[in-house]
């Protein structure tokens, strides 16, 4: 079997869905399982519904209607007959969502998030599946929540691999074209869970692992994995081949093309992953597989904007020892602040961090009791894999360098622009 993953950008409108159909006509659809995300920016729109729900806002109804109208327009653009079963199926999903919002008693934000946001994927795949049938491509729609079983750590659930393997092995019709949802699972009480943002790639890898698939293809609006983000770097080039190890390194440092968790199950069974363009589906794209670390051999640039450089020094000029560092990392973990770079000397300790959840001010108050705290906000962290002098100069040009750190294959530079 082959596993294909199509993200939200590929199914954002009727033309996008028709293009996915066209891709399958070109590359084949036998013995294939499609993992499909919510359409366009639907996840963001449903997050606004959740916000309005908890705020008890008068905007709750209108924010939900916006999601409904968006999908209804796609239906009208795809289907000539409003009597088609798909209209009933989609309305039924929206009715279930509205019932949940009326009847829910749980104050747990993460629980509510997963029960609401899942409808993006459920409705998206319902529309795609019905359209394919309507256009003559028979397929089997499956609810991923009956296959991927997890714990109840809502919004970032861990997969129960043993149960998941059993359900997938028994339940997936391997000879058919199957369509299912990315990002979702369910716990032992059959409540919906999610695998973390961008978790649809991971869903594809889970199915590939459990089905011993021949390959996974992630279809994107780029020709493959580039050595740099074209938005920030001129002359970015396509990488033809990346080893699993190199891809995991790039993902660790923040390359956004491949979800970090996706690569591990694929590496275990040496299942190749391809990143290809849904605009030009017959181009070879990038292969992530066993083999050369990188082809062509070239510096790879990763940039993380909006970072925070935090420097701590001892108030009494005593050494910063292991117990101090251990305490600092414990606090960073407690306040959910992700560390991307570490540098220390005898009496100081610096970290470049991402304050995704806005907890830095609280952390700073705690740290100030024991350390002298200084920091730079809104800095950029550049990571260069397989760096050379020219690559470093490209990054440093017209910027103030705050920290520079070099290891055998990786250079990291924190800058203020």
PDB file of C-alpha atoms in Angstrom, residues 113-368:
ATOM      1  CA  UNK A 113     -10.621  21.671  21.814  1.00  0.00           C
ATOM      2  CA  UNK A 114     -10.254  18.109  20.565  1.00  0.00           C
ATOM      3  CA  UNK A 115     -14.007  17.408  20.469  1.00  0.00           C
ATOM      4  CA  UNK A 116     -14.610  20.563  18.386  1.00  0.00           C
ATOM      5  CA  UNK A 117     -11.578  20.952  16.145  1.00  0.00           C
ATOM      6  CA  UNK A 118     -11.866  17.357  14.860  1.00  0.00           C
ATOM      7  CA  UNK A 119     -14.889  18.346  12.761  1.00  0.00           C
ATOM      8  CA  UNK A 120     -12.547  20.135  10.356  1.00  0.00           C
ATOM      9  CA  UNK A 121     -11.026  16.817   9.291  1.00  0.00           C
ATOM     10  CA  UNK A 122     -14.280  14.845   9.528  1.00  0.00           C
ATOM     11  CA  UNK A 123     -16.152  17.270   7.250  1.00  0.00           C
ATOM     12  CA  UNK A 124     -13.209  17.714   4.860  1.00  0.00           C
ATOM     13  CA  UNK A 125     -12.839  13.983   4.237  1.00  0.00           C
ATOM     14  CA  UNK A 126     -16.612  13.531   3.957  1.00  0.00           C
ATOM     15  CA  UNK A 127     -16.720  16.088   1.130  1.00  0.00           C
ATOM     16  CA  UNK A 128     -13.664  14.655  -0.665  1.00  0.00           C
ATOM     17  CA  UNK A 129     -14.932  11.077  -0.392  1.00  0.00           C
ATOM     18  CA  UNK A 130     -18.395  11.970  -1.730  1.00  0.00           C
ATOM     19  CA  UNK A 131     -16.907  14.027  -4.560  1.00  0.00           C
ATOM     20  CA  UNK A 132     -14.624  11.183  -5.638  1.00  0.00           C
ATOM     21  CA  UNK A 133     -17.588   8.775  -5.696  1.00  0.00           C
ATOM     22  CA  UNK A 134     -19.621  11.377  -7.609  1.00  0.00           C
ATOM     23  CA  UNK A 135     -16.776  11.742 -10.151  1.00  0.00           C
ATOM     24  CA  UNK A 136     -16.503   7.965 -10.595  1.00  0.00           C
ATOM     25  CA  UNK A 137     -13.621   7.118  -8.258  1.00  0.00           C
ATOM     26  CA  UNK A 138     -14.976   4.596  -5.766  1.00  0.00           C
ATOM     27  CA  UNK A 139     -13.449   4.840  -2.300  1.00  0.00           C
ATOM     28  CA  UNK A 140     -13.831   3.732   1.295  1.00  0.00           C
ATOM     29  CA  UNK A 141     -14.261   6.546   3.886  1.00  0.00           C
ATOM     30  CA  UNK A 142     -12.957   5.494   7.284  1.00  0.00           C
ATOM     31  CA  UNK A 143     -13.110   7.245  10.647  1.00  0.00           C
ATOM     32  CA  UNK A 144      -9.525   7.369  11.884  1.00  0.00           C
ATOM     33  CA  UNK A 145     -10.752   7.489  15.497  1.00  0.00           C
ATOM     34  CA  UNK A 146     -11.722   3.818  15.181  1.00  0.00           C
ATOM     35  CA  UNK A 147      -8.138   2.943  14.257  1.00  0.00           C
ATOM     36  CA  UNK A 148      -5.629   5.204  16.039  1.00  0.00           C
ATOM     37  CA  UNK A 149      -6.012   4.697  19.784  1.00  0.00           C
ATOM     38  CA  UNK A 150      -4.281   7.012  22.249  1.00  0.00           C
ATOM     39  CA  UNK A 151      -4.102   8.065  25.874  1.00  0.00           C
ATOM     40  CA  UNK A 152      -6.253  10.990  27.063  1.00  0.00           C
ATOM     41  CA  UNK A 153      -3.577  13.682  26.898  1.00  0.00           C
ATOM     42  CA  UNK A 154      -5.867  15.923  24.859  1.00  0.00           C
ATOM     43  CA  UNK A 155      -4.218  18.103  22.172  1.00  0.00           C
ATOM     44  CA  UNK A 156      -0.950  16.139  22.304  1.00  0.00           C
ATOM     45  CA  UNK A 157      -1.967  12.499  22.736  1.00  0.00           C
ATOM     46  CA  UNK A 158       0.452   9.563  22.744  1.00  0.00           C
ATOM     47  CA  UNK A 159      -0.365   6.625  20.475  1.00  0.00           C
ATOM     48  CA  UNK A 160      -1.140   3.199  21.944  1.00  0.00           C
ATOM     49  CA  UNK A 161       0.798   1.341  19.271  1.00  0.00           C
ATOM     50  CA  UNK A 162      -0.365  -2.164  20.210  1.00  0.00           C
ATOM     51  CA  UNK A 163      -4.095  -1.366  19.968  1.00  0.00           C
ATOM     52  CA  UNK A 164      -3.575   0.834  16.913  1.00  0.00           C
ATOM     53  CA  UNK A 165      -1.716  -1.949  15.108  1.00  0.00           C
ATOM     54  CA  UNK A 166      -4.565  -4.398  15.836  1.00  0.00           C
ATOM     55  CA  UNK A 167      -7.310  -2.085  14.567  1.00  0.00           C
ATOM     56  CA  UNK A 168      -5.446  -1.022  11.419  1.00  0.00           C
ATOM     57  CA  UNK A 169      -4.350  -4.568  10.514  1.00  0.00           C
ATOM     58  CA  UNK A 170      -7.914  -5.897  10.822  1.00  0.00           C
ATOM     59  CA  UNK A 171      -9.939  -2.938   9.584  1.00  0.00           C
ATOM     60  CA  UNK A 172      -8.265  -1.341   6.545  1.00  0.00           C
ATOM     61  CA  UNK A 173      -9.288  -2.718   3.134  1.00  0.00           C
ATOM     62  CA  UNK A 174      -5.848  -2.874   1.569  1.00  0.00           C
ATOM     63  CA  UNK A 175      -6.980  -3.356  -2.032  1.00  0.00           C
ATOM     64  CA  UNK A 176      -9.241  -0.269  -2.008  1.00  0.00           C
ATOM     65  CA  UNK A 177      -8.760   3.472  -2.189  1.00  0.00           C
ATOM     66  CA  UNK A 178      -9.251   4.561   1.446  1.00  0.00           C
ATOM     67  CA  UNK A 179      -9.847   8.115   2.673  1.00  0.00           C
ATOM     68  CA  UNK A 180      -9.307   9.074   6.301  1.00  0.00           C
ATOM     69  CA  UNK A 181      -8.521  12.030   8.543  1.00  0.00           C
ATOM     70  CA  UNK A 182      -5.168  13.319   9.706  1.00  0.00           C
ATOM     71  CA  UNK A 183      -4.372  14.639  13.199  1.00  0.00           C
ATOM     72  CA  UNK A 184      -7.046  12.644  15.093  1.00  0.00           C
ATOM     73  CA  UNK A 185      -7.307   9.604  17.355  1.00  0.00           C
ATOM     74  CA  UNK A 186      -9.462   8.503  20.267  1.00  0.00           C
ATOM     75  CA  UNK A 187      -8.926   7.463  23.867  1.00  0.00           C
ATOM     76  CA  UNK A 188     -10.221   4.355  25.662  1.00  0.00           C
ATOM     77  CA  UNK A 189     -13.587   6.073  26.243  1.00  0.00           C
ATOM     78  CA  UNK A 190     -13.823   6.899  22.518  1.00  0.00           C
ATOM     79  CA  UNK A 191     -13.475  10.638  23.071  1.00  0.00           C
ATOM     80  CA  UNK A 192     -11.581  12.342  20.254  1.00  0.00           C
ATOM     81  CA  UNK A 193      -7.914  13.183  20.814  1.00  0.00           C
ATOM     82  CA  UNK A 194      -5.454  15.049  18.611  1.00  0.00           C
ATOM     83  CA  UNK A 195      -1.790  14.334  17.924  1.00  0.00           C
ATOM     84  CA  UNK A 196      -0.499  17.926  18.062  1.00  0.00           C
ATOM     85  CA  UNK A 197      -0.638  20.649  15.399  1.00  0.00           C
ATOM     86  CA  UNK A 198       0.735  19.472  12.069  1.00  0.00           C
ATOM     87  CA  UNK A 199       0.065  15.910  13.264  1.00  0.00           C
ATOM     88  CA  UNK A 200      -1.428  14.792   9.939  1.00  0.00           C
ATOM     89  CA  UNK A 201       2.035  13.826   8.675  1.00  0.00           C
ATOM     90  CA  UNK A 202       2.338  11.675  11.788  1.00  0.00           C
ATOM     91  CA  UNK A 203      -1.010  10.027  11.010  1.00  0.00           C
ATOM     92  CA  UNK A 204       0.348   9.024   7.603  1.00  0.00           C
ATOM     93  CA  UNK A 205       3.445   7.522   9.234  1.00  0.00           C
ATOM     94  CA  UNK A 206       1.327   5.565  11.756  1.00  0.00           C
ATOM     95  CA  UNK A 207      -0.711   3.949   8.966  1.00  0.00           C
ATOM     96  CA  UNK A 208       2.441   3.281   6.943  1.00  0.00           C
ATOM     97  CA  UNK A 209       4.115   1.566   9.886  1.00  0.00           C
ATOM     98  CA  UNK A 210       1.076  -0.581  10.769  1.00  0.00           C
ATOM     99  CA  UNK A 211       0.373  -1.557   7.140  1.00  0.00           C
ATOM    100  CA  UNK A 212       4.043  -2.094   6.174  1.00  0.00           C
ATOM    101  CA  UNK A 213       3.416   0.400   3.388  1.00  0.00           C
ATOM    102  CA  UNK A 214       5.759   0.655   0.430  1.00  0.00           C
ATOM    103  CA  UNK A 215       5.987   4.470   0.794  1.00  0.00           C
ATOM    104  CA  UNK A 216       4.509   7.666   2.212  1.00  0.00           C
ATOM    105  CA  UNK A 217       4.049  10.751   0.017  1.00  0.00           C
ATOM    106  CA  UNK A 218       3.349  14.181   1.505  1.00  0.00           C
ATOM    107  CA  UNK A 219       1.805  16.364  -1.215  1.00  0.00           C
ATOM    108  CA  UNK A 220       2.564  20.076  -0.825  1.00  0.00           C
ATOM    109  CA  UNK A 221       2.494  23.332  -2.798  1.00  0.00           C
ATOM    110  CA  UNK A 222       6.316  23.257  -3.090  1.00  0.00           C
ATOM    111  CA  UNK A 223       8.418  21.001  -5.349  1.00  0.00           C
ATOM    112  CA  UNK A 224       9.906  19.132  -2.367  1.00  0.00           C
ATOM    113  CA  UNK A 225      12.195  19.888   0.568  1.00  0.00           C
ATOM    114  CA  UNK A 226      14.286  22.994  -0.109  1.00  0.00           C
ATOM    115  CA  UNK A 227      17.633  23.769   1.541  1.00  0.00           C
ATOM    116  CA  UNK A 228      16.132  27.041   2.832  1.00  0.00           C
ATOM    117  CA  UNK A 229      12.809  28.829   3.160  1.00  0.00           C
ATOM    118  CA  UNK A 230      12.414  30.852  -0.075  1.00  0.00           C
ATOM    119  CA  UNK A 231      10.615  33.568   1.920  1.00  0.00           C
ATOM    120  CA  UNK A 232      13.840  34.390   3.777  1.00  0.00           C
ATOM    121  CA  UNK A 233      16.622  33.174   1.470  1.00  0.00           C
ATOM    122  CA  UNK A 234      17.249  33.839  -2.213  1.00  0.00           C
ATOM    123  CA  UNK A 235      18.379  30.997  -4.465  1.00  0.00           C
ATOM    124  CA  UNK A 236      16.928  28.156  -2.350  1.00  0.00           C
ATOM    125  CA  UNK A 237      17.506  24.814  -4.074  1.00  0.00           C
ATOM    126  CA  UNK A 238      15.664  21.486  -4.075  1.00  0.00           C
ATOM    127  CA  UNK A 239      17.133  18.619  -2.056  1.00  0.00           C
ATOM    128  CA  UNK A 240      16.771  15.402  -4.047  1.00  0.00           C
ATOM    129  CA  UNK A 241      17.664  12.966  -1.249  1.00  0.00           C
ATOM    130  CA  UNK A 242      17.850  13.236   2.545  1.00  0.00           C
ATOM    131  CA  UNK A 243      18.691  10.395   4.928  1.00  0.00           C
ATOM    132  CA  UNK A 244      16.343   9.697   7.848  1.00  0.00           C
ATOM    133  CA  UNK A 245      19.060  10.869  10.242  1.00  0.00           C
ATOM    134  CA  UNK A 246      19.575  14.156   8.412  1.00  0.00           C
ATOM    135  CA  UNK A 247      15.819  14.761   8.143  1.00  0.00           C
ATOM    136  CA  UNK A 248      15.435  14.214  11.900  1.00  0.00           C
ATOM    137  CA  UNK A 249      18.279  16.693  12.512  1.00  0.00           C
ATOM    138  CA  UNK A 250      16.631  19.281  10.255  1.00  0.00           C
ATOM    139  CA  UNK A 251      13.246  18.738  11.948  1.00  0.00           C
ATOM    140  CA  UNK A 252      14.840  19.061  15.401  1.00  0.00           C
ATOM    141  CA  UNK A 253      16.252  22.456  14.484  1.00  0.00           C
ATOM    142  CA  UNK A 254      12.885  23.646  13.216  1.00  0.00           C
ATOM    143  CA  UNK A 255      12.588  22.777   9.513  1.00  0.00           C
ATOM    144  CA  UNK A 256       8.827  22.863   9.005  1.00  0.00           C
ATOM    145  CA  UNK A 257       8.458  20.579   5.975  1.00  0.00           C
ATOM    146  CA  UNK A 258       8.425  17.285   7.913  1.00  0.00           C
ATOM    147  CA  UNK A 259       6.863  16.764  11.352  1.00  0.00           C
ATOM    148  CA  UNK A 260       9.552  15.402  13.734  1.00  0.00           C
ATOM    149  CA  UNK A 261       7.426  12.504  15.039  1.00  0.00           C
ATOM    150  CA  UNK A 262       6.683  11.404  11.478  1.00  0.00           C
ATOM    151  CA  UNK A 263      10.174  10.181  10.713  1.00  0.00           C
ATOM    152  CA  UNK A 264      10.771   7.763  13.601  1.00  0.00           C
ATOM    153  CA  UNK A 265       8.226   5.035  12.732  1.00  0.00           C
ATOM    154  CA  UNK A 266       9.236   5.244   9.060  1.00  0.00           C
ATOM    155  CA  UNK A 267      12.919   4.835   9.880  1.00  0.00           C
ATOM    156  CA  UNK A 268      12.215   1.730  11.986  1.00  0.00           C
ATOM    157  CA  UNK A 269      10.826  -0.103   8.940  1.00  0.00           C
ATOM    158  CA  UNK A 270      12.879   1.781   6.331  1.00  0.00           C
ATOM    159  CA  UNK A 271       9.728   3.062   4.607  1.00  0.00           C
ATOM    160  CA  UNK A 272      10.699   5.867   2.185  1.00  0.00           C
ATOM    161  CA  UNK A 273       8.970   9.229   2.486  1.00  0.00           C
ATOM    162  CA  UNK A 274       8.522  11.469  -0.554  1.00  0.00           C
ATOM    163  CA  UNK A 275       7.696  15.164  -0.506  1.00  0.00           C
ATOM    164  CA  UNK A 276       6.138  16.129  -3.840  1.00  0.00           C
ATOM    165  CA  UNK A 277       4.213  18.949  -5.479  1.00  0.00           C
ATOM    166  CA  UNK A 278       0.479  18.558  -5.969  1.00  0.00           C
ATOM    167  CA  UNK A 279       0.839  21.211  -8.701  1.00  0.00           C
ATOM    168  CA  UNK A 280       3.372  19.138 -10.680  1.00  0.00           C
ATOM    169  CA  UNK A 281       2.767  15.597  -9.382  1.00  0.00           C
ATOM    170  CA  UNK A 282       4.983  13.814 -11.909  1.00  0.00           C
ATOM    171  CA  UNK A 283       8.156  15.627 -10.777  1.00  0.00           C
ATOM    172  CA  UNK A 284      10.380  13.448  -8.543  1.00  0.00           C
ATOM    173  CA  UNK A 285      10.330  15.739  -5.481  1.00  0.00           C
ATOM    174  CA  UNK A 286      12.463  14.845  -2.453  1.00  0.00           C
ATOM    175  CA  UNK A 287      13.113  11.339  -1.138  1.00  0.00           C
ATOM    176  CA  UNK A 288      13.711  10.828   2.588  1.00  0.00           C
ATOM    177  CA  UNK A 289      15.095   7.346   2.891  1.00  0.00           C
ATOM    178  CA  UNK A 290      18.045   5.135   3.671  1.00  0.00           C
ATOM    179  CA  UNK A 291      21.048   6.352   1.695  1.00  0.00           C
ATOM    180  CA  UNK A 292      23.037   9.544   1.236  1.00  0.00           C
ATOM    181  CA  UNK A 293      22.750  12.116   4.030  1.00  0.00           C
ATOM    182  CA  UNK A 294      22.172  14.900   1.532  1.00  0.00           C
ATOM    183  CA  UNK A 295      22.066  15.191  -2.244  1.00  0.00           C
ATOM    184  CA  UNK A 296      23.170  17.652  -3.425  1.00  0.00           C
ATOM    185  CA  UNK A 297      25.668  18.282  -0.595  1.00  0.00           C
ATOM    186  CA  UNK A 298      24.905  21.900   0.314  1.00  0.00           C
ATOM    187  CA  UNK A 299      24.389  24.096   3.393  1.00  0.00           C
ATOM    188  CA  UNK A 300      20.821  23.955   4.773  1.00  0.00           C
ATOM    189  CA  UNK A 301      19.378  27.045   6.433  1.00  0.00           C
ATOM    190  CA  UNK A 302      16.659  27.074   9.100  1.00  0.00           C
ATOM    191  CA  UNK A 303      15.375  30.279  10.676  1.00  0.00           C
ATOM    192  CA  UNK A 304      13.162  30.704  13.729  1.00  0.00           C
ATOM    193  CA  UNK A 305      11.830  34.230  14.157  1.00  0.00           C
ATOM    194  CA  UNK A 306      10.367  35.753  17.324  1.00  0.00           C
ATOM    195  CA  UNK A 307      12.695  33.944  19.715  1.00  0.00           C
ATOM    196  CA  UNK A 308      13.917  35.147  23.113  1.00  0.00           C
ATOM    197  CA  UNK A 309      17.572  35.112  24.242  1.00  0.00           C
ATOM    198  CA  UNK A 310      17.707  34.642  28.018  1.00  0.00           C
ATOM    199  CA  UNK A 311      20.965  35.069  29.946  1.00  0.00           C
ATOM    200  CA  UNK A 312      21.320  34.187  33.630  1.00  0.00           C
ATOM    201  CA  UNK A 313      24.305  34.911  35.851  1.00  0.00           C
ATOM    202  CA  UNK A 314      24.931  34.236  39.514  1.00  0.00           C
ATOM    203  CA  UNK A 315      24.244  37.197  41.780  1.00  0.00           C
ATOM    204  CA  UNK A 316      27.313  36.502  44.004  1.00  0.00           C
ATOM    205  CA  UNK A 317      29.685  35.539  41.145  1.00  0.00           C
ATOM    206  CA  UNK A 318      29.633  31.877  42.203  1.00  0.00           C
ATOM    207  CA  UNK A 319      29.887  29.216  39.516  1.00  0.00           C
ATOM    208  CA  UNK A 320      26.757  28.059  37.724  1.00  0.00           C
ATOM    209  CA  UNK A 321      26.998  24.345  38.394  1.00  0.00           C
ATOM    210  CA  UNK A 322      25.010  21.248  37.402  1.00  0.00           C
ATOM    211  CA  UNK A 323      22.409  21.710  40.144  1.00  0.00           C
ATOM    212  CA  UNK A 324      21.694  25.283  38.938  1.00  0.00           C
ATOM    213  CA  UNK A 325      21.373  24.154  35.329  1.00  0.00           C
ATOM    214  CA  UNK A 326      19.110  21.295  36.372  1.00  0.00           C
ATOM    215  CA  UNK A 327      16.847  23.722  38.231  1.00  0.00           C
ATOM    216  CA  UNK A 328      16.741  26.107  35.239  1.00  0.00           C
ATOM    217  CA  UNK A 329      15.727  23.316  32.848  1.00  0.00           C
ATOM    218  CA  UNK A 330      13.106  22.078  35.272  1.00  0.00           C
ATOM    219  CA  UNK A 331      11.549  25.570  35.326  1.00  0.00           C
ATOM    220  CA  UNK A 332      11.706  25.883  31.521  1.00  0.00           C
ATOM    221  CA  UNK A 333       9.868  22.562  31.271  1.00  0.00           C
ATOM    222  CA  UNK A 334       7.329  23.584  33.907  1.00  0.00           C
ATOM    223  CA  UNK A 335       6.508  26.814  32.039  1.00  0.00           C
ATOM    224  CA  UNK A 336       6.410  25.037  28.632  1.00  0.00           C
ATOM    225  CA  UNK A 337       9.227  27.151  27.183  1.00  0.00           C
ATOM    226  CA  UNK A 338      11.087  25.309  24.413  1.00  0.00           C
ATOM    227  CA  UNK A 339      14.881  25.574  24.309  1.00  0.00           C
ATOM    228  CA  UNK A 340      16.638  25.781  20.920  1.00  0.00           C
ATOM    229  CA  UNK A 341      20.216  26.729  21.908  1.00  0.00           C
ATOM    230  CA  UNK A 342      22.296  26.505  25.085  1.00  0.00           C
ATOM    231  CA  UNK A 343      25.558  28.243  25.962  1.00  0.00           C
ATOM    232  CA  UNK A 344      27.228  28.474  29.358  1.00  0.00           C
ATOM    233  CA  UNK A 345      30.374  29.775  31.020  1.00  0.00           C
ATOM    234  CA  UNK A 346      31.623  29.638  34.615  1.00  0.00           C
ATOM    235  CA  UNK A 347      29.212  32.287  35.952  1.00  0.00           C
ATOM    236  CA  UNK A 348      26.606  32.684  33.209  1.00  0.00           C
ATOM    237  CA  UNK A 349      24.122  30.557  31.308  1.00  0.00           C
ATOM    238  CA  UNK A 350      22.318  31.567  28.087  1.00  0.00           C
ATOM    239  CA  UNK A 351      19.440  29.909  26.268  1.00  0.00           C
ATOM    240  CA  UNK A 352      17.558  30.843  23.118  1.00  0.00           C
ATOM    241  CA  UNK A 353      13.935  29.915  23.736  1.00  0.00           C
ATOM    242  CA  UNK A 354      10.458  30.047  22.216  1.00  0.00           C
ATOM    243  CA  UNK A 355       7.778  31.407  24.545  1.00  0.00           C
ATOM    244  CA  UNK A 356       4.894  29.830  22.621  1.00  0.00           C
ATOM    245  CA  UNK A 357       2.425  29.976  25.522  1.00  0.00           C
ATOM    246  CA  UNK A 358       3.343  33.454  26.857  1.00  0.00           C
ATOM    247  CA  UNK A 359       4.717  32.236  30.202  1.00  0.00           C
ATOM    248  CA  UNK A 360       8.051  34.086  30.185  1.00  0.00           C
ATOM    249  CA  UNK A 361       7.095  36.896  32.574  1.00  0.00           C
ATOM    250  CA  UNK A 362       6.068  34.381  35.228  1.00  0.00           C
ATOM    251  CA  UNK A 363       9.285  32.435  34.728  1.00  0.00           C
ATOM    252  CA  UNK A 364      11.367  35.631  34.891  1.00  0.00           C
ATOM    253  CA  UNK A 365       9.881  36.469  38.302  1.00  0.00           C
ATOM    254  CA  UNK A 366      10.909  33.061  39.665  1.00  0.00           C
ATOM    255  CA  UNK A 367      14.407  33.172  38.149  1.00  0.00           C
ATOM    256  CA  UNK A 368      15.059  36.722  39.431  1.00  0.00           C
TER     257      UNK A 368
END
